[in-house]
Short mmCIF file of C-alpha atoms in Angstrom, two decimals:
data_model
loop_
_atom_site.label_atom_id
_atom_site.label_comp_id
_atom_site.label_asym_id
_atom_site.label_seq_id
_atom_site.Cartn_x
_atom_site.Cartn_y
_atom_site.Cartn_z
CA UNK A 1 -119.51 -29.29 -36.03
CA UNK A 2 -123.07 -28.41 -35.71
CA UNK A 3 -122.75 -25.26 -37.93
CA UNK A 4 -121.17 -27.25 -40.74
CA UNK A 5 -123.49 -30.18 -40.33
CA UNK A 6 -120.60 -32.60 -39.47
CA UNK A 7 -120.50 -35.48 -37.13
CA UNK A 8 -117.43 -36.59 -35.13
CA UNK A 9 -116.77 -40.18 -34.48
CA UNK A 10 -114.71 -41.10 -31.37
CA UNK A 11 -113.10 -44.58 -31.50
CA UNK A 12 -110.15 -44.49 -29.20
CA UNK A 13 -109.09 -43.20 -25.75
CA UNK A 14 -105.35 -42.41 -25.59
CA UNK A 15 -104.82 -41.47 -22.04
CA UNK A 16 -106.32 -42.32 -18.71
CA UNK A 17 -105.72 -41.03 -15.32
CA UNK A 18 -107.50 -42.80 -12.31
CA UNK A 19 -108.19 -41.10 -9.03
CA UNK A 20 -106.36 -42.87 -6.09
CA UNK A 21 -107.79 -46.33 -5.37
CA UNK A 22 -109.92 -46.09 -8.61
CA UNK A 23 -109.72 -48.69 -11.45
CA UNK A 24 -111.96 -49.65 -14.26
CA UNK A 25 -112.48 -52.52 -16.47
CA UNK A 26 -113.82 -50.42 -19.29
CA UNK A 27 -110.59 -49.67 -20.74
CA UNK A 28 -109.21 -53.36 -20.83
CA UNK A 29 -110.42 -53.80 -24.24
CA UNK A 30 -111.03 -51.80 -27.47
CA UNK A 31 -114.58 -52.94 -27.91
CA UNK A 32 -115.38 -51.71 -24.24
CA UNK A 33 -113.80 -48.34 -24.75
CA UNK A 34 -116.06 -47.82 -27.82
CA UNK A 35 -119.08 -49.00 -25.78
CA UNK A 36 -118.33 -46.64 -22.83
CA UNK A 37 -117.98 -43.65 -25.29
CA UNK A 38 -121.30 -44.46 -26.82
CA UNK A 39 -122.95 -44.78 -23.44
CA UNK A 40 -121.59 -41.36 -22.46
CA UNK A 41 -123.17 -39.84 -25.48
CA UNK A 42 -120.34 -39.62 -27.92
CA UNK A 43 -120.82 -40.71 -31.44
CA UNK A 44 -118.71 -44.14 -31.76
CA UNK A 45 -118.92 -46.82 -34.11
CA UNK A 46 -120.67 -49.08 -31.25
CA UNK A 47 -123.40 -50.26 -33.59
CA UNK A 48 -120.97 -51.07 -36.45
CA UNK A 49 -118.45 -52.81 -34.33
CA UNK A 50 -117.99 -56.71 -34.58
CA UNK A 51 -115.77 -58.88 -32.38
CA UNK A 52 -114.34 -61.75 -34.63
CA UNK A 53 -112.67 -64.92 -33.49
CA UNK A 54 -110.30 -66.13 -36.13
CA UNK A 55 -109.19 -64.83 -39.41
CA UNK A 56 -112.00 -66.66 -41.38
CA UNK A 57 -114.56 -64.65 -39.49
CA UNK A 58 -112.59 -61.38 -40.24
CA UNK A 59 -112.58 -62.25 -43.90
CA UNK A 60 -116.41 -62.95 -43.86
CA UNK A 61 -117.14 -59.56 -42.21
CA UNK A 62 -114.90 -57.81 -44.62
CA UNK A 63 -116.98 -59.22 -47.54
CA UNK A 64 -120.37 -58.42 -45.70
CA UNK A 65 -119.42 -54.70 -45.25
CA UNK A 66 -118.07 -54.34 -48.82
CA UNK A 67 -121.56 -55.52 -49.93
CA UNK A 68 -123.58 -53.19 -47.57
CA UNK A 69 -121.38 -50.05 -47.56
CA UNK A 70 -123.99 -48.46 -49.74
CA UNK A 71 -126.49 -48.82 -47.14
CA UNK A 72 -124.63 -46.45 -44.78
CA UNK A 73 -125.36 -42.74 -44.36
CA UNK A 74 -121.80 -41.89 -45.07
CA UNK A 75 -118.82 -43.17 -47.21
CA UNK A 76 -116.34 -45.64 -46.12
CA UNK A 77 -113.39 -47.09 -47.98
CA UNK A 78 -112.61 -50.09 -45.94
CA UNK A 79 -112.38 -51.66 -42.34
CA UNK A 80 -109.77 -51.62 -39.64
CA UNK A 81 -109.21 -54.75 -37.89
CA UNK A 82 -107.85 -54.37 -34.36
CA UNK A 83 -106.56 -56.62 -31.52
CA UNK A 84 -109.29 -56.28 -28.95
CA UNK A 85 -107.20 -56.82 -25.80
CA UNK A 86 -105.47 -53.46 -24.79
CA UNK A 87 -102.80 -55.28 -22.79
CA UNK A 88 -101.71 -57.15 -26.07
CA UNK A 89 -102.00 -53.92 -27.97
CA UNK A 90 -99.30 -52.48 -25.55
CA UNK A 91 -97.26 -55.74 -25.79
CA UNK A 92 -97.32 -55.57 -29.73
CA UNK A 93 -96.31 -51.84 -29.63
CA UNK A 94 -95.80 -49.66 -32.65
CA UNK A 95 -93.43 -49.05 -35.69
CA UNK A 96 -92.56 -45.54 -36.40
CA UNK A 97 -95.36 -45.41 -38.89
CA UNK A 98 -98.23 -47.47 -37.45
CA UNK A 99 -99.43 -49.66 -34.57
CA UNK A 100 -98.59 -53.38 -34.89
CA UNK A 101 -102.13 -54.26 -33.51
CA UNK A 102 -104.27 -52.76 -36.12
CA UNK A 103 -104.46 -52.98 -39.85
CA UNK A 104 -106.70 -51.29 -42.53
CA UNK A 105 -108.38 -53.21 -45.26
CA UNK A 106 -109.21 -51.13 -48.11
CA UNK A 107 -112.26 -51.89 -50.40
CA UNK A 108 -111.87 -52.02 -54.10
CA UNK A 109 -111.88 -48.50 -55.54
CA UNK A 110 -115.35 -47.55 -57.01
CA UNK A 111 -115.26 -47.49 -60.68
CA UNK A 112 -117.41 -46.21 -63.46
CA UNK A 113 -117.22 -45.71 -67.34
CA UNK A 114 -117.50 -42.32 -68.98
CA UNK A 115 -116.62 -40.43 -72.34
CA UNK A 116 -113.58 -38.09 -72.63
CA UNK A 117 -115.03 -35.08 -74.15
CA UNK A 118 -111.95 -32.68 -74.25
CA UNK A 119 -108.96 -31.47 -72.52
CA UNK A 120 -108.28 -28.09 -70.90
CA UNK A 121 -104.84 -26.79 -69.65
CA UNK A 122 -104.27 -25.09 -66.40
CA UNK A 123 -101.15 -23.01 -65.68
CA UNK A 124 -99.88 -23.06 -62.04
CA UNK A 125 -97.84 -20.77 -59.94
CA UNK A 126 -94.52 -22.07 -61.08
CA UNK A 127 -95.51 -22.21 -64.70
CA UNK A 128 -96.30 -25.87 -64.83
CA UNK A 129 -99.06 -26.69 -67.58
CA UNK A 130 -101.35 -29.34 -66.29
CA UNK A 131 -103.80 -30.97 -68.64
CA UNK A 132 -107.33 -31.50 -67.11
CA UNK A 133 -109.80 -34.06 -68.82
CA UNK A 134 -113.27 -32.97 -69.19
CA UNK A 135 -115.56 -36.00 -69.09
CA UNK A 136 -119.37 -36.63 -69.37
CA UNK A 137 -120.43 -36.27 -65.66
CA UNK A 138 -120.67 -39.64 -63.99
CA UNK A 139 -121.51 -40.75 -60.30
CA UNK A 140 -118.61 -42.44 -58.57
CA UNK A 141 -119.20 -43.41 -54.99
CA UNK A 142 -121.80 -40.68 -54.36
CA UNK A 143 -119.75 -37.91 -56.09
CA UNK A 144 -120.32 -36.52 -59.48
CA UNK A 145 -117.08 -36.30 -61.39
CA UNK A 146 -116.74 -34.21 -64.53
CA UNK A 147 -113.08 -33.15 -64.39
CA UNK A 148 -109.77 -35.31 -63.89
CA UNK A 149 -106.36 -34.21 -63.72
CA UNK A 150 -104.22 -36.23 -66.49
CA UNK A 151 -100.87 -34.91 -65.02
CA UNK A 152 -98.69 -34.39 -68.12
CA UNK A 153 -97.91 -35.45 -71.76
CA UNK A 154 -96.31 -38.79 -70.88
CA UNK A 155 -99.31 -39.64 -68.73
CA UNK A 156 -101.51 -39.10 -71.77
CA UNK A 157 -99.32 -41.38 -73.89
CA UNK A 158 -99.07 -44.02 -71.28
CA UNK A 159 -102.81 -44.32 -71.09
CA UNK A 160 -103.28 -43.86 -74.85
CA UNK A 161 -106.09 -41.20 -74.26
CA UNK A 162 -108.04 -39.88 -77.23
CA UNK A 163 -110.97 -37.27 -77.40
CA UNK A 164 -114.09 -39.16 -77.74
CA UNK A 165 -112.69 -42.28 -75.91
CA UNK A 166 -114.79 -44.34 -73.54
CA UNK A 167 -112.65 -44.39 -70.31
CA UNK A 168 -112.78 -46.44 -67.01
CA UNK A 169 -112.33 -44.14 -64.11
CA UNK A 170 -112.15 -44.66 -60.26
CA UNK A 171 -111.79 -42.66 -57.15
CA UNK A 172 -108.39 -43.59 -55.69
CA UNK A 173 -108.99 -44.13 -51.92
CA UNK A 174 -112.72 -43.11 -52.62
CA UNK A 175 -111.29 -39.52 -52.78
CA UNK A 176 -109.14 -38.54 -55.88
CA UNK A 177 -110.63 -39.41 -59.32
CA UNK A 178 -108.28 -40.87 -61.79
CA UNK A 179 -108.50 -42.56 -65.17
CA UNK A 180 -107.65 -46.25 -65.12
CA UNK A 181 -107.47 -46.78 -68.87
CA UNK A 182 -109.09 -45.97 -72.11
CA UNK A 183 -111.29 -48.67 -73.77
CA UNK A 184 -109.73 -48.95 -77.30
CA UNK A 185 -112.02 -52.03 -78.15
CA UNK A 186 -115.06 -49.89 -78.20
CA UNK A 187 -113.66 -47.07 -80.39
CA UNK A 188 -115.86 -46.01 -83.46
CA UNK A 189 -112.87 -44.52 -85.49
CA UNK A 190 -113.81 -40.92 -84.95
CA UNK A 191 -111.61 -40.33 -81.81
CA UNK A 192 -108.99 -37.86 -82.14
CA UNK A 193 -105.41 -37.65 -80.56
CA UNK A 194 -104.72 -35.00 -77.89
CA UNK A 195 -102.37 -32.43 -79.04
CA UNK A 196 -100.25 -31.11 -76.06
CA UNK A 197 -99.88 -27.30 -76.76
CA UNK A 198 -96.35 -25.83 -77.62
CA UNK A 199 -97.53 -22.41 -76.27
CA UNK A 200 -98.86 -21.26 -73.05
CA UNK A 201 -102.63 -21.46 -73.11
CA UNK A 202 -102.96 -18.13 -71.29
CA UNK A 203 -100.00 -15.81 -72.58
CA UNK A 204 -99.04 -17.71 -75.75
CA UNK A 205 -95.31 -17.90 -74.63
CA UNK A 206 -93.43 -20.99 -75.95
CA UNK A 207 -93.44 -23.75 -73.42
CA UNK A 208 -90.25 -25.34 -72.12
CA UNK A 209 -89.72 -28.77 -70.59
CA UNK A 210 -86.53 -29.11 -68.46
CA UNK A 211 -84.26 -32.11 -69.01
CA UNK A 212 -85.35 -35.18 -66.95
CA UNK A 213 -88.64 -33.55 -66.11
CA UNK A 214 -92.19 -34.65 -67.34
CA UNK A 215 -93.72 -31.16 -66.94
CA UNK A 216 -94.00 -28.63 -69.68
CA UNK A 217 -93.71 -25.06 -68.27
CA UNK A 218 -94.25 -21.47 -69.34
CA UNK A 219 -91.29 -19.43 -68.39
CA UNK A 220 -92.91 -15.91 -68.88
CA UNK A 221 -92.73 -14.37 -65.34
CA UNK A 222 -95.60 -11.94 -66.50
CA UNK A 223 -97.99 -14.61 -67.56
CA UNK A 224 -101.28 -13.52 -65.93
CA UNK A 225 -102.13 -17.16 -64.82
CA UNK A 226 -98.83 -17.45 -62.87
CA UNK A 227 -99.28 -13.97 -61.63
CA UNK A 228 -102.67 -14.92 -59.97
CA UNK A 229 -101.41 -18.09 -58.44
CA UNK A 230 -98.33 -16.28 -57.06
CA UNK A 231 -100.52 -13.57 -55.50
CA UNK A 232 -102.69 -16.49 -53.77
CA UNK A 233 -99.42 -17.99 -52.43
CA UNK A 234 -97.96 -14.75 -51.18
CA UNK A 235 -101.12 -14.00 -49.17
CA UNK A 236 -101.65 -17.28 -47.77
CA UNK A 237 -101.63 -18.39 -44.06
CA UNK A 238 -98.20 -19.78 -44.05
CA UNK A 239 -96.57 -17.00 -46.22
CA UNK A 240 -97.62 -13.33 -45.54
CA UNK A 241 -100.99 -14.40 -43.76
CA UNK A 242 -103.08 -11.57 -45.04
CA UNK A 243 -106.49 -12.34 -43.74
CA UNK A 244 -109.58 -11.69 -45.80
CA UNK A 245 -107.40 -12.16 -48.95
CA UNK A 246 -108.18 -15.84 -49.61
CA UNK A 247 -108.31 -17.19 -53.22
CA UNK A 248 -111.80 -16.10 -53.99
CA UNK A 249 -111.09 -12.46 -53.01
CA UNK A 250 -107.79 -12.43 -54.91
CA UNK A 251 -109.51 -13.39 -58.07
CA UNK A 252 -112.31 -11.00 -57.39
CA UNK A 253 -109.83 -8.09 -56.74
CA UNK A 254 -108.01 -8.94 -60.05
CA UNK A 255 -111.29 -9.05 -61.98
CA UNK A 256 -112.14 -5.55 -60.38
CA UNK A 257 -108.70 -4.18 -61.64
CA UNK A 258 -107.51 -3.55 -57.96
CA UNK A 259 -104.69 -6.16 -58.21
CA UNK A 260 -102.23 -6.86 -61.01
CA UNK A 261 -99.29 -8.23 -59.15
CA UNK A 262 -97.80 -8.75 -55.75
CA UNK A 263 -96.55 -5.25 -55.16
CA UNK A 264 -100.09 -3.90 -55.96
CA UNK A 265 -101.38 -5.67 -52.82
CA UNK A 266 -99.88 -2.64 -50.84
CA UNK A 267 -101.19 0.12 -53.29
CA UNK A 268 -104.77 -1.12 -53.57
CA UNK A 269 -107.46 1.46 -53.55
CA UNK A 270 -109.63 -0.19 -50.79
CA UNK A 271 -112.12 2.56 -51.10
CA UNK A 272 -113.41 0.93 -54.19
CA UNK A 273 -114.64 -1.97 -52.45
CA UNK A 274 -117.20 0.03 -50.48
CA UNK A 275 -119.96 -0.90 -53.03
CA UNK A 276 -118.88 -4.48 -53.33
CA UNK A 277 -121.02 -7.31 -51.83
CA UNK A 278 -119.62 -8.70 -48.70
CA UNK A 279 -117.37 -5.66 -47.94
CA UNK A 280 -118.73 -3.23 -45.26
CA UNK A 281 -116.67 -0.71 -43.46
CA UNK A 282 -115.55 -3.07 -40.74
CA UNK A 283 -114.41 -5.76 -43.28
CA UNK A 284 -112.48 -3.11 -45.18
CA UNK A 285 -110.91 -1.90 -41.94
CA UNK A 286 -109.81 -5.47 -41.18
CA UNK A 287 -108.34 -6.06 -44.66
CA UNK A 288 -106.34 -2.77 -44.41
CA UNK A 289 -104.96 -3.70 -40.87
CA UNK A 290 -104.05 -7.27 -42.26
CA UNK A 291 -102.12 -5.86 -45.15
CA UNK A 292 -100.36 -3.30 -42.93
CA UNK A 293 -99.36 -5.95 -40.32
CA UNK A 294 -97.97 -8.28 -43.18
CA UNK A 295 -95.24 -5.58 -43.76
CA UNK A 296 -93.71 -6.67 -40.53
CA UNK A 297 -93.61 -10.44 -41.13
CA UNK A 298 -90.25 -11.94 -40.50
CA UNK A 299 -87.77 -12.48 -43.41
CA UNK A 300 -88.31 -16.21 -43.75
CA UNK A 301 -92.05 -15.77 -44.31
CA UNK A 302 -91.20 -13.12 -47.12
CA UNK A 303 -88.72 -15.62 -48.80
CA UNK A 304 -91.29 -18.47 -48.58
CA UNK A 305 -93.99 -16.08 -49.90
CA UNK A 306 -92.07 -15.37 -53.13
CA UNK A 307 -92.85 -18.85 -54.30
CA UNK A 308 -89.11 -19.54 -55.29
CA UNK A 309 -89.17 -23.21 -56.73
CA UNK A 310 -88.09 -25.89 -54.31
CA UNK A 311 -87.92 -23.37 -51.47
CA UNK A 312 -90.40 -24.42 -48.74
CA UNK A 313 -90.75 -23.12 -45.27
CA UNK A 314 -87.75 -24.84 -43.72
CA UNK A 315 -85.35 -23.74 -46.57
CA UNK A 316 -86.84 -20.22 -46.44
CA UNK A 317 -85.79 -20.17 -42.67
CA UNK A 318 -82.16 -21.34 -43.57
CA UNK A 319 -81.88 -18.51 -46.06
CA UNK A 320 -83.19 -16.02 -43.65
CA UNK A 321 -80.65 -17.04 -41.05
CA UNK A 322 -77.71 -16.53 -43.48
CA UNK A 323 -78.42 -12.99 -44.72
CA UNK A 324 -78.95 -9.61 -43.17
CA UNK A 325 -81.04 -8.52 -46.09
CA UNK A 326 -83.11 -10.14 -48.77
CA UNK A 327 -81.05 -8.50 -51.55
CA UNK A 328 -77.92 -10.11 -50.07
CA UNK A 329 -79.13 -13.22 -51.84
CA UNK A 330 -78.50 -11.64 -55.17
CA UNK A 331 -74.75 -11.41 -54.31
CA UNK A 332 -74.53 -15.36 -53.70
CA UNK A 333 -73.02 -17.79 -56.22
CA UNK A 334 -74.59 -21.18 -56.77
CA UNK A 335 -71.52 -22.63 -55.03
CA UNK A 336 -71.91 -20.32 -52.02
CA UNK A 337 -75.47 -21.20 -51.68
CA UNK A 338 -74.61 -24.91 -51.70
CA UNK A 339 -72.61 -24.46 -48.61
CA UNK A 340 -75.68 -23.73 -46.53
CA UNK A 341 -77.58 -26.58 -44.70
CA UNK A 342 -79.75 -28.67 -46.95
CA UNK A 343 -79.24 -26.46 -50.10
CA UNK A 344 -78.40 -28.83 -52.96
CA UNK A 345 -77.73 -28.01 -56.69
CA UNK A 346 -81.38 -27.68 -57.73
CA UNK A 347 -82.30 -25.58 -54.87
CA UNK A 348 -79.36 -23.37 -55.15
CA UNK A 349 -79.69 -23.09 -58.94
CA UNK A 350 -83.34 -22.01 -58.40
CA UNK A 351 -82.62 -19.42 -55.86
CA UNK A 352 -79.55 -17.97 -58.06
CA UNK A 353 -81.91 -17.76 -61.15
CA UNK A 354 -84.70 -16.04 -59.06
CA UNK A 355 -82.31 -13.32 -57.76
CA UNK A 356 -81.04 -12.79 -61.29
CA UNK A 357 -84.11 -12.27 -62.99
CA UNK A 358 -84.57 -8.34 -63.30
CA UNK A 359 -88.37 -8.73 -62.96
CA UNK A 360 -88.19 -10.32 -59.60
CA UNK A 361 -85.64 -7.71 -58.31
CA UNK A 362 -87.93 -4.81 -59.55
CA UNK A 363 -90.79 -6.60 -57.58
CA UNK A 364 -88.62 -6.73 -54.47
CA UNK A 365 -87.72 -3.11 -54.71
CA UNK A 366 -91.44 -2.25 -55.08
CA UNK A 367 -92.19 -4.25 -52.10
CA UNK A 368 -89.53 -2.38 -50.06
CA UNK A 369 -90.79 1.00 -51.46
CA UNK A 370 -94.19 0.11 -50.05
CA UNK A 371 -92.87 -0.64 -46.62
CA UNK A 372 -92.43 -4.38 -46.56
CA UNK A 373 -89.57 -5.12 -44.04
CA UNK A 374 -86.65 -6.74 -46.06
CA UNK A 375 -84.21 -6.92 -43.54
CA UNK A 376 -83.59 -10.11 -41.31
CA UNK A 377 -84.16 -9.71 -37.57
CA UNK A 378 -81.38 -11.88 -35.78
CA UNK A 379 -83.21 -14.11 -33.50
CA UNK A 380 -81.53 -14.81 -30.17
CA UNK A 381 -80.44 -18.29 -29.90
CA UNK A 382 -82.90 -20.19 -27.64
CA UNK A 383 -81.37 -22.57 -25.20
CA UNK A 384 -83.63 -25.45 -23.83
CA UNK A 385 -83.90 -29.25 -23.42
CA UNK A 386 -83.52 -29.75 -27.00
CA UNK A 387 -80.36 -27.44 -27.58
CA UNK A 388 -78.06 -29.07 -30.06
CA UNK A 389 -80.61 -31.54 -31.36
CA UNK A 390 -81.93 -31.59 -34.96
CA UNK A 391 -85.33 -32.57 -36.11
CA UNK A 392 -87.12 -33.39 -39.47
CA UNK A 393 -90.85 -34.09 -40.15
CA UNK A 394 -92.32 -36.25 -42.87
CA UNK A 395 -95.65 -37.22 -43.78
CA UNK A 396 -98.92 -35.80 -42.52
CA UNK A 397 -99.57 -35.01 -38.88
CA UNK A 398 -102.78 -35.49 -37.63
CA UNK A 399 -102.88 -33.54 -34.29
CA UNK A 400 -101.24 -30.39 -35.59
CA UNK A 401 -99.66 -28.66 -38.47
CA UNK A 402 -96.05 -29.23 -39.38
CA UNK A 403 -95.23 -25.61 -38.87
CA UNK A 404 -96.73 -25.68 -35.36
CA UNK A 405 -94.57 -28.91 -34.59
CA UNK A 406 -91.48 -27.11 -35.96
CA UNK A 407 -92.22 -24.10 -33.66
CA UNK A 408 -92.45 -26.46 -30.51
CA UNK A 409 -89.07 -27.84 -31.33
CA UNK A 410 -87.51 -24.32 -31.86
CA UNK A 411 -88.89 -23.12 -28.57
CA UNK A 412 -87.05 -25.70 -26.78
CA UNK A 413 -83.94 -24.82 -28.48
CA UNK A 414 -83.90 -27.51 -31.23
CA UNK A 415 -83.15 -26.81 -34.94
CA UNK A 416 -85.13 -28.02 -38.05
CA UNK A 417 -83.37 -29.55 -41.03
CA UNK A 418 -84.61 -29.75 -44.58
CA UNK A 419 -83.54 -33.25 -45.43
CA UNK A 420 -82.24 -36.64 -44.15
CA UNK A 421 -78.47 -36.46 -43.35
CA UNK A 422 -75.69 -37.58 -40.86
CA UNK A 423 -76.62 -34.30 -39.04
CA UNK A 424 -80.13 -35.39 -38.33
CA UNK A 425 -81.06 -36.67 -34.74
CA UNK A 426 -84.81 -37.32 -34.86
CA UNK A 427 -87.21 -37.90 -37.79
CA UNK A 428 -90.80 -37.47 -36.79
CA UNK A 429 -93.22 -39.44 -39.08
CA UNK A 430 -96.84 -38.92 -39.82
CA UNK A 431 -99.13 -40.63 -42.17
CA UNK A 432 -97.90 -41.56 -45.68
CA UNK A 433 -94.26 -40.87 -44.83
CA UNK A 434 -92.23 -41.64 -47.74
CA UNK A 435 -88.57 -41.61 -49.09
CA UNK A 436 -87.21 -39.65 -46.15
CA UNK A 437 -88.38 -42.50 -43.82
CA UNK A 438 -86.70 -45.07 -45.93
CA UNK A 439 -83.66 -43.11 -46.15
CA UNK A 440 -83.56 -42.66 -42.30
CA UNK A 441 -84.08 -46.31 -41.58
CA UNK A 442 -80.61 -46.92 -43.28
CA UNK A 443 -78.91 -44.59 -40.87
CA UNK A 444 -78.59 -46.07 -37.30
CA UNK A 445 -77.70 -42.63 -35.89
CA UNK A 446 -81.19 -41.22 -36.62
CA UNK A 447 -83.98 -41.97 -34.13
CA UNK A 448 -87.28 -42.39 -35.80
CA UNK A 449 -90.41 -41.28 -33.68
CA UNK A 450 -94.14 -41.36 -34.43
CA UNK A 451 -96.30 -38.22 -33.84
CA UNK A 452 -97.35 -39.59 -30.50
CA UNK A 453 -93.76 -40.29 -29.23
CA UNK A 454 -92.67 -36.78 -30.40
CA UNK A 455 -95.62 -35.18 -28.24
CA UNK A 456 -94.56 -37.15 -25.29
CA UNK A 457 -91.00 -35.85 -25.77
CA UNK A 458 -92.42 -32.25 -25.93
CA UNK A 459 -94.09 -32.68 -22.54
CA UNK A 460 -90.74 -33.57 -20.79
#
């Protein structure tokens, strides 16, 4: 924290264990806990905390804080109102998503006006073309905003955006900038309509918009923009985990001519890095070691690293468990793929299309030639306290990565599913849980747990 000039605020004590015969009243209320943390030297909101009697006082405090939020040394986007008595907190309990004894009140999003200067188009790993609005730089909540994603062609029409427009912008949740609306009443007549491109802005290939989708895509597998994004995904931590090859270095290596596609990762002439800034003998040795170690990554990581549309980490594990060799997937029909756990028509079609594209098969053969392990290693079935039980995670976990939580389940013999179905036993919910939670609520056989309840289960 000190190295990054960050401060950590502590506001809660989750677990207390007293010595025999020892008790403390410091943990009987939320305010006393925060005061104790402050007295122990921790950074807690002790000076900002207010105790309120009655909803009228709560409303008054909310309005006061909204007015003086700019006087703070840090950004806040609202207040949290909590029941102070810990015994009452325990009595009120929690839902699968949040405590019943606390509620967040969000302030109005900060807004500002600016001018839409132009639109640039970015091409992602799957070929999705995303328009990005370039605006006159403007301060919104202490942050200078000059670029805003405007998502797709339908969004542009819906907001009636034109080059030269005065626009109202805000930072949603005081984080993500977005355009609220254009201001047609102040148009001067020289504004121009935004023409969405018909060809890829990078490779000039004709764009395609699948039926029932809002996104235009470049379907050229050799598009340089897609190639760069695919390499970045391939080397990422949850994929092949090649250390020292983050996004910045991938782009640098491409500019130097060392990288052109995924297979070239394994044929790079690392000696050419000797004269590059930031690459000494040791760092080059570490990079070479990381590349070599990635050749032995398990099959599910390789499948995930390929960036097949709709195939996340869980689905990649499902595919890896069904085949002995990655090339076995080429032999599967859409119907056969759909027989596997949580593989629906969209996922099956995407997998089928990927393994019937000659360019992709050529890439896989090149990787195999370079020494990347393409065969699956049958893991012995782990038996444990969760054997026969199935789990699914949704939302953002606060205490660990989802992949770490899934590994905990598998180490105890449990299985991870890719979607909500009658086969699911437990749905673990983090922040901003969405449609999976709503679907699970309608199925009595599924037990819905919070992250804290899941961790308690793991301790058993």
